[in-house]
Amino acid sequence: MASERVAIVGIGQTEHRATNDGSIAGVVRQAASRALEDARMDWADIDAVVIGKAPDFFEGVMMPELYLADALGAVGKPMFRVHTAGSVGGSTALVAQDLVAAGLHERVLTVAFEKQSESEAMWALSVAMPFQPPMHAGAGGYFAPHIRSYIRRSGAPDHIGILVALKDRLNALKNPCAHLHEADITFDSVRDSIMLWDPIRFSETCPSSDGACAMVLTNERGGDAAAAEGRAPAWVKGTAFRSEPTMFAGRDQVNPRGGQECAADVYKQAGIDDPRADIDCVEMYVPFSWFEPMWLENLHFCPEGEGWKMVEDGVTQLDGDLPVDMSGGVLSSNPIGASGMLRFAEAAMQVRGQAGDHQVPDARTALGHAYGGGSQFFAMWIVGAQKP
Amino acid sequence: MAEEILEAPNVVEYPFSRTTGPVVGAFLTALREGFVVGIKAADGSVIVPPVEYDPFTAEALTEIVEVADAGEVVSWAWVAEPLADQPLDRPFAWALIKLDGADTPMVHAVDTGGDPAGISTGSRVVARWRPPKPAGSDEPGPGLAEDPNPPRAYREGHILDIECFVPEAS
């Protein structure tokens, strides 16, 4: 079915920090203003707004999009709220892109945010559910057994997680928006940090951040206009969502089928036969270090069981053959609702050549990836410098 | 190296804190000081309580203006049987009150001594303020105390620093 080409012409984000002194409205406004400024647009230029965040419970403001309409210039315009747990920032961008691709709107502002300082997301993720044993362990306690299982299956050595954490935190030093800037981090300091949920150490886990991300998406005409003014857009080459039930008995939580099929779908749309060769860099959702090798396998960058070898060989370093999490990733900034969109935005920034000190030279094709819930929601897009 | 055992309290509750920002923060700070502020919108009208962004033009609003702590009842609903945690423990009205100097009404409680005849659309009401907090007072503040709605003896930057409104004549 024919659809409009979609271009990303504006990207904005906050400096992600433990506490942002603004209100929730102030935080989303900051990211949205920066995206509009980058797109050379004003509020009146926007036709519709798509907003996402993780559960309302995280800040205790029910349906915050209603009161955020003023801050986002959405009064009198269509406004949509998206909700897919931690992957929501990615899913939100995909809903925005669908509105443009469908020809419904020409210019769509999409925004995602979280203010973790206003609550304690750890315990929000640990509330006892009816008819389920309470874990009271937070996200790390939930994912640690999946990582254990990965290590057992793949035979990966213990230091792989440390290498990922060190790499991401060093990348974050090149990103002024990153929350953690740990100039004195070393392999030994990560290794010696306290074990939180074996095998996840303190320095291998994401921080709690306040922050927001926003993008302006437009159609081919808008993308061409930006390009003509010397502001290269990122072109969307493929998009896909998948989800699967948390507690389905046959589910493989180490290498979820939803993620595999989502990746295969997005590659097919983008005309990618060999992701390892055809993709220049990847910004993936890695809240705990070990998810990098796990997702490398899930996303078909290597045969199953060999993701850890890519990490060990330095392939995913910023100067490696396939850089991963150039921005410092979720391991360095985690405003949960925004985290998925930050991955998508970093992919777009890379192909637009606007990633500053964490720019991958000549990045032409990039993958943005988000996952959420109990490794059950997946959202991905492939963006490129070339119009598809 | 001796095994370090991490210990953390695990009380299953879910408290929130709020960063109010420059505009709502100004409103709450004014309440603590015993007065009410609004904000001037792009069209020159005064919005109370103040909002950060113009509801029509989306521009950031910054001009905080003081309004009166008395005004006119625009509309109201009678609460014949107050619930726990409502501002008053005897029958009262929830009312939309347009304070003098404001162009928008604000919701608050009106205490007529329990008599619904004491309020009508267009009637005048005035704030009944809690006293300022004495230096060194350790009365509980709103938020994280065990009682989710602790009684507030003093003004501390909360909408209930105005205990309620009362008919102006009384």
Short mmCIF file of N, CA and C in Angstrom, two decimals, chain A residues 19-26 29 43 57-61 70-71 73 75 115 117-121 123-124 136 194-196, chain B residues 1 4-6 8-22 24 51-61:
data_model
loop_
_atom_site.label_atom_id
_atom_site.label_comp_id
_atom_site.label_asym_id
_atom_site.label_seq_id
_atom_site.Cartn_x
_atom_site.Cartn_y
_atom_site.Cartn_z
N THR A 19 17.50 15.31 38.80
CA THR A 19 16.33 16.14 39.02
C THR A 19 16.37 17.31 38.05
N ASN A 20 15.28 17.49 37.32
CA ASN A 20 15.11 18.67 36.48
C ASN A 20 14.24 19.63 37.28
N ASP A 21 14.70 20.88 37.44
CA ASP A 21 13.98 21.83 38.29
C ASP A 21 12.65 22.28 37.70
N GLY A 22 12.39 21.96 36.46
CA GLY A 22 11.12 22.34 35.86
C GLY A 22 9.98 21.45 36.32
N SER A 23 8.76 21.90 36.07
CA SER A 23 7.59 21.06 36.28
C SER A 23 7.57 20.01 35.17
N ILE A 24 6.62 19.08 35.22
CA ILE A 24 6.48 18.12 34.13
C ILE A 24 6.26 18.87 32.82
N ALA A 25 5.38 19.89 32.86
CA ALA A 25 5.12 20.69 31.66
C ALA A 25 6.41 21.38 31.19
N GLY A 26 7.18 21.89 32.13
CA GLY A 26 8.42 22.58 31.78
C GLY A 26 9.42 21.65 31.11
N ARG A 29 8.19 20.76 27.58
CA ARG A 29 8.29 21.99 26.80
C ARG A 29 9.72 22.23 26.31
N TRP A 43 5.00 26.69 17.10
CA TRP A 43 3.89 25.84 17.55
C TRP A 43 2.78 25.79 16.49
N PHE A 57 1.38 6.00 36.84
CA PHE A 57 1.72 5.74 38.23
C PHE A 57 3.11 6.28 38.58
N PHE A 58 4.00 6.40 37.58
CA PHE A 58 5.37 6.82 37.87
C PHE A 58 5.45 8.24 38.41
N GLU A 59 4.55 9.13 37.98
CA GLU A 59 4.51 10.47 38.58
C GLU A 59 3.22 10.71 39.35
N GLY A 60 2.26 9.80 39.20
CA GLY A 60 1.00 10.00 39.91
C GLY A 60 0.14 11.08 39.30
N VAL A 61 0.32 11.36 38.02
CA VAL A 61 -0.56 12.28 37.31
C VAL A 61 -1.28 11.46 36.25
N ASP A 70 -1.45 22.52 26.72
CA ASP A 70 -1.03 23.93 26.64
C ASP A 70 0.47 24.03 26.39
N ALA A 71 1.23 23.26 27.13
CA ALA A 71 2.70 23.34 27.04
C ALA A 71 3.20 22.91 25.67
N GLY A 73 1.43 23.27 22.78
CA GLY A 73 0.72 23.97 21.70
C GLY A 73 -0.32 23.09 21.02
N VAL A 75 -3.56 22.69 21.83
CA VAL A 75 -4.97 23.07 21.99
C VAL A 75 -5.63 23.21 20.63
N LYS A 115 9.71 11.92 34.68
CA LYS A 115 10.37 12.62 35.78
C LYS A 115 10.49 11.63 36.92
N SER A 117 12.34 11.72 39.35
CA SER A 117 12.55 12.34 40.66
C SER A 117 11.24 12.52 41.42
N GLU A 118 10.10 12.42 40.72
CA GLU A 118 8.83 12.66 41.39
C GLU A 118 8.25 11.40 42.03
N SER A 119 8.99 10.30 41.91
CA SER A 119 8.46 9.07 42.50
C SER A 119 9.59 8.06 42.64
N GLU A 120 9.24 6.82 42.81
CA GLU A 120 10.23 5.76 42.99
C GLU A 120 9.83 4.61 42.08
N ALA A 121 10.29 4.70 40.81
CA ALA A 121 9.83 3.74 39.81
C ALA A 121 10.18 2.30 40.20
N TRP A 123 9.78 0.77 42.92
CA TRP A 123 8.69 0.10 43.64
C TRP A 123 7.40 0.09 42.82
N ALA A 124 7.28 1.02 41.89
CA ALA A 124 6.12 0.98 41.00
C ALA A 124 6.16 -0.28 40.16
N HIS A 136 8.97 -7.68 44.64
CA HIS A 136 9.59 -6.60 45.40
C HIS A 136 11.05 -6.46 45.06
N ILE A 194 29.35 -2.51 43.61
CA ILE A 194 28.63 -3.53 44.39
C ILE A 194 27.66 -4.32 43.52
N MET A 195 27.54 -5.59 43.85
CA MET A 195 26.60 -6.46 43.12
C MET A 195 25.19 -6.18 43.63
N LEU A 196 24.32 -5.74 42.72
CA LEU A 196 22.94 -5.41 43.13
C LEU A 196 22.03 -6.62 42.98
N MET B 1 37.88 -10.03 51.37
CA MET B 1 36.96 -8.92 51.65
C MET B 1 35.69 -9.48 52.28
N GLU B 4 29.67 -7.69 51.95
CA GLU B 4 28.86 -6.54 52.36
C GLU B 4 27.39 -6.86 52.09
N ILE B 5 26.60 -6.76 53.11
CA ILE B 5 25.17 -7.05 52.95
C ILE B 5 24.43 -5.73 52.78
N LEU B 6 23.75 -5.60 51.65
CA LEU B 6 22.95 -4.40 51.42
C LEU B 6 21.63 -4.52 52.16
N ALA B 8 17.91 -2.42 52.81
CA ALA B 8 17.07 -1.28 52.47
C ALA B 8 15.67 -1.55 52.99
N PRO B 9 15.01 -0.53 53.50
CA PRO B 9 13.63 -0.75 53.95
C PRO B 9 12.76 -1.06 52.74
N ASN B 10 11.84 -1.98 52.90
CA ASN B 10 10.93 -2.30 51.79
C ASN B 10 9.50 -2.13 52.27
N VAL B 11 9.10 -0.89 52.39
CA VAL B 11 7.72 -0.58 52.74
C VAL B 11 6.98 -0.41 51.41
N VAL B 12 6.01 -1.27 51.18
CA VAL B 12 5.34 -1.20 49.89
C VAL B 12 4.32 -0.07 49.92
N GLU B 13 4.77 1.07 49.49
CA GLU B 13 3.92 2.25 49.37
C GLU B 13 4.46 3.00 48.17
N TYR B 14 3.76 4.05 47.79
CA TYR B 14 4.20 4.73 46.59
C TYR B 14 4.05 6.24 46.72
N PRO B 15 4.99 6.84 47.43
CA PRO B 15 4.89 8.29 47.62
C PRO B 15 5.33 9.07 46.38
N PHE B 16 4.75 10.22 46.20
CA PHE B 16 5.15 11.12 45.12
C PHE B 16 5.69 12.41 45.70
N SER B 17 6.61 13.03 44.97
CA SER B 17 7.00 14.39 45.29
C SER B 17 6.78 15.19 44.01
N ARG B 18 6.76 16.48 44.11
CA ARG B 18 6.43 17.27 42.93
C ARG B 18 7.39 18.43 42.79
N THR B 19 7.98 18.56 41.61
CA THR B 19 8.73 19.77 41.29
C THR B 19 7.74 20.74 40.66
N THR B 20 7.50 21.86 41.32
CA THR B 20 6.38 22.71 40.88
C THR B 20 6.78 23.67 39.77
N GLY B 21 8.07 23.96 39.63
CA GLY B 21 8.48 24.89 38.58
C GLY B 21 8.22 26.33 38.98
N PRO B 22 8.57 27.27 38.11
CA PRO B 22 8.57 28.69 38.49
C PRO B 22 7.18 29.29 38.67
N VAL B 24 3.76 27.51 39.16
CA VAL B 24 2.98 26.90 40.23
C VAL B 24 3.72 27.09 41.56
N VAL B 51 -1.02 29.41 35.23
CA VAL B 51 -0.56 28.30 34.38
C VAL B 51 0.74 28.72 33.70
N GLU B 52 1.53 27.73 33.31
CA GLU B 52 2.86 28.04 32.75
C GLU B 52 2.80 28.48 31.29
N TYR B 53 1.79 27.97 30.57
CA TYR B 53 1.76 28.22 29.13
C TYR B 53 0.37 28.72 28.74
N ASP B 54 0.32 29.66 27.83
CA ASP B 54 -0.95 30.26 27.44
C ASP B 54 -1.87 29.21 26.82
N PRO B 55 -3.11 29.13 27.31
CA PRO B 55 -4.02 28.08 26.81
C PRO B 55 -4.43 28.28 25.34
N PHE B 56 -4.20 29.44 24.78
CA PHE B 56 -4.59 29.66 23.38
C PHE B 56 -3.39 29.79 22.45
N THR B 57 -2.34 30.47 22.90
CA THR B 57 -1.20 30.70 22.01
C THR B 57 -0.01 29.81 22.31
N ALA B 58 -0.02 29.09 23.42
CA ALA B 58 1.07 28.19 23.84
C ALA B 58 2.32 28.94 24.29
N GLU B 59 2.31 30.27 24.29
CA GLU B 59 3.56 30.94 24.69
C GLU B 59 3.79 30.80 26.20
N ALA B 60 5.05 30.84 26.58
CA ALA B 60 5.42 30.73 28.00
C ALA B 60 4.98 32.01 28.71
N LEU B 61 4.26 31.87 29.82
CA LEU B 61 3.77 33.03 30.57
C LEU B 61 4.68 33.28 31.77
#
